[in-house]
Coordinates of C-alpha atoms in Angstrom, one line a residue:
M1 CA 25.9 12.1 10.1
P2 CA 25.2 9.2 12.1
I3 CA 23.9 11.0 14.7
A4 CA 21.3 12.4 12.4
A5 CA 20.5 9.0 11.1
T6 CA 20.1 7.8 14.7
M7 CA 17.8 10.5 15.7
S8 CA 15.6 9.8 12.3
L9 CA 15.5 6.5 13.4
G10 CA 14.5 6.9 16.7
Y11 CA 12.0 9.4 15.8
S12 CA 10.5 6.9 13.2
L13 CA 10.2 4.4 15.8
L14 CA 8.5 6.5 18.2
Y15 CA 6.2 7.7 15.6
A16 CA 5.5 4.2 14.5
S17 CA 4.9 3.3 18.3
F18 CA 2.4 6.3 19.2
A19 CA 0.5 6.2 15.6
Y20 CA 0.2 2.6 14.8
L21 CA 1.6 -0.2 17.2
L22 CA 0.0 0.8 20.5
P23 CA -3.3 1.8 19.1
G24 CA -3.2 -1.2 16.9
Y25 CA -2.8 -3.3 20.0
Q26 CA -5.5 -1.3 22.2
T27 CA -8.1 -1.8 19.0
F28 CA -7.2 -5.4 19.0
K29 CA -8.0 -5.7 22.9
A30 CA -11.0 -3.5 22.3
I31 CA -12.7 -5.8 19.4
E32 CA -11.7 -8.6 21.7
K33 CA -13.5 -7.3 24.5
K34 CA -17.3 -8.4 24.0
G35 CA -19.9 -5.6 24.6
S36 CA -17.3 -2.7 24.8
D37 CA -18.0 0.8 23.7
D38 CA -14.2 0.8 23.2
V39 CA -14.4 0.0 19.6
R40 CA -16.2 3.3 18.8
E41 CA -13.5 5.3 20.5
W42 CA -10.8 3.6 18.2
A43 CA -12.8 3.9 15.3
C44 CA -12.6 7.7 15.9
Y45 CA -9.0 7.6 16.4
W46 CA -8.4 5.9 13.3
T47 CA -10.4 8.0 11.3
V48 CA -8.8 11.1 12.7
L49 CA -5.4 9.6 12.3
A50 CA -6.1 8.7 8.5
T51 CA -7.2 12.5 8.0
F52 CA -4.1 13.8 9.8
Y53 CA -2.1 11.3 7.5
C54 CA -3.7 12.7 4.5
L55 CA -3.0 16.4 5.7
Q56 CA 0.5 15.8 7.2
P57 CA 2.4 16.7 3.8
S58 CA 0.7 20.2 3.9
I59 CA 0.7 20.5 7.7
D60 CA 4.6 19.6 7.3
L61 CA 5.1 22.4 4.9
V62 CA 3.4 24.9 6.9
L63 CA 4.6 24.1 10.5
A64 CA 8.0 22.2 9.9
W65 CA 10.1 25.2 10.5
L66 CA 8.8 25.6 14.2
P67 CA 11.5 24.6 16.6
F68 CA 10.7 21.3 18.1
Y69 CA 7.7 20.6 15.7
S70 CA 8.6 16.7 15.8
V71 CA 8.0 16.6 19.4
F72 CA 5.0 18.5 19.3
K73 CA 3.6 16.2 16.4
L74 CA 4.5 13.2 18.8
G75 CA 2.5 14.6 21.4
F76 CA -0.3 15.4 19.3
L77 CA -0.4 11.7 18.1
L78 CA -0.2 10.3 21.8
G79 CA -2.8 12.9 22.8
L80 CA -5.4 11.3 20.3
W81 CA -5.5 8.2 21.9
Y82 CA -4.1 8.5 25.4
P83 CA -6.8 7.5 28.0
S84 CA -6.9 10.9 30.0
T85 CA -6.8 12.9 26.8
K86 CA -8.7 11.1 24.0
W87 CA -8.3 13.9 21.6
G88 CA -9.2 11.7 18.9
Q89 CA -12.8 11.5 20.3
V90 CA -12.9 15.4 20.4
V91 CA -11.3 15.9 17.1
Y92 CA -13.6 13.6 15.5
A93 CA -16.8 15.1 17.5
K94 CA -15.8 18.9 17.0
A95 CA -14.4 18.7 13.5
F96 CA -14.5 15.5 11.5
R97 CA -18.0 14.7 12.0
P98 CA -19.6 18.0 11.3
L99 CA -17.5 18.7 8.4
V100 CA -17.8 15.4 6.7
A101 CA -21.8 15.2 7.7
S102 CA -22.5 18.7 5.7
Y103 CA -20.9 16.8 2.4
E104 CA -21.7 13.2 2.9
A105 CA -24.1 13.1 0.1
D106 CA -21.3 14.6 -2.2
I107 CA -18.7 12.4 -0.8
D108 CA -20.9 9.1 -1.3
K109 CA -21.8 10.1 -5.0
L110 CA -18.1 10.8 -5.6
Y111 CA -17.1 7.4 -4.4
M112 CA -19.7 5.7 -6.1
D113 CA -18.8 7.6 -9.7
S114 CA -15.1 6.9 -8.9
R115 CA -15.9 3.0 -8.1
T116 CA -17.8 2.7 -11.3
K117 CA -15.3 4.7 -13.5
L118 CA -12.5 2.4 -11.8
S119 CA -14.3 -0.9 -12.4
D120 CA -14.9 0.4 -15.9
M121 CA -11.3 0.9 -16.6
M122 CA -10.2 -2.1 -14.7
G123 CA -12.3 -4.3 -17.1
Q124 CA -11.1 -2.5 -20.1
Q125 CA -7.5 -3.0 -19.1
A126 CA -8.1 -6.7 -18.1
S127 CA -9.4 -7.1 -21.7
T128 CA -6.4 -5.6 -23.4
L129 CA -4.0 -7.3 -21.2
R130 CA -5.7 -10.5 -22.4
V131 CA -5.5 -9.6 -26.1
Q132 CA -1.8 -9.2 -25.4
A133 CA -1.4 -11.9 -23.4
G134 CA -2.6 -14.0 -26.1
N135 CA -0.7 -12.5 -28.6
L136 CA 2.7 -12.7 -26.7
S137 CA 1.9 -16.3 -26.2
G138 CA 1.2 -17.0 -29.8
R139 CA 4.6 -15.3 -30.6
A140 CA 6.4 -17.1 -28.0
T141 CA 4.8 -20.5 -29.3
M142 CA 6.0 -19.5 -32.7
M143 CA 9.7 -18.6 -31.7
L144 CA 9.9 -21.7 -29.7
K145 CA 8.6 -24.0 -32.8
D146 CA 11.0 -22.1 -34.9
I147 CA 13.8 -22.8 -32.7
Q148 CA 12.8 -26.4 -32.4
Q149 CA 12.8 -26.5 -36.3
K150 CA 16.0 -25.0 -36.6
T151 CA 17.5 -27.5 -33.9
M152 CA 16.0 -30.3 -35.9
N153 CA 17.2 -29.2 -39.0
R154 CA 20.9 -28.8 -37.8
A155 CA 20.7 -32.3 -36.3
N156 CA 19.6 -33.6 -39.6
K157 CA 22.3 -32.0 -41.3
S158 CA 24.9 -33.3 -38.6
A159 CA 23.2 -36.8 -38.8
A160 CA 24.0 -36.6 -42.7
R161 CA 27.5 -35.7 -42.6
A162 CA 28.5 -37.9 -39.4
P163 CA 30.5 -41.0 -40.1
A164 CA 28.8 -44.4 -39.2
G165 CA 28.8 -45.5 -35.8
D166 CA 29.1 -41.8 -34.2
T167 CA 26.5 -42.1 -31.4
A168 CA 26.7 -38.5 -30.3
V169 CA 24.6 -37.3 -33.7
G170 CA 20.9 -36.3 -32.8
H171 CA 21.6 -35.4 -29.1
G172 CA 22.9 -32.2 -29.5
L173 CA 26.4 -33.4 -28.6
H174 CA 28.2 -33.2 -32.0
S175 CA 29.7 -30.0 -32.8
E176 CA 29.7 -28.8 -36.5

């Protein structure tokens, strides 16, 4: 079992490096380099990677039984951004862009409708939470006042029963 765990950790580190860490650093360099077309290339990469990430559970379900599937997946991720292949730009230009462009109006409408519904729902939830917080605060205040009243009553009873000269009365130090 330790070998499998070690292999899994190693794969996870490679995957994170190939998919996120190295491309993230290259994106940083492209953004910081003024007048560079590299930013567009990296935007293509991140768009394709995000799409791949969303489709990955389905792809894994269909292809995970293939021998060396994990190695091929790492190779694909590396090929998406590697300078001599730049498959990310190819996949973006040949598959992603045409597909999304043909549904762009529908996607924009869905996005705006979803955004409006989510905003309305969040507003309703915020109102409900404000009311609940107010109720909870009111109950907590009442409980604290009740505790304070009971404590004062006990202290007064103890003071009435205590012999003269007992200094601990009224300070909560006197036991009944």
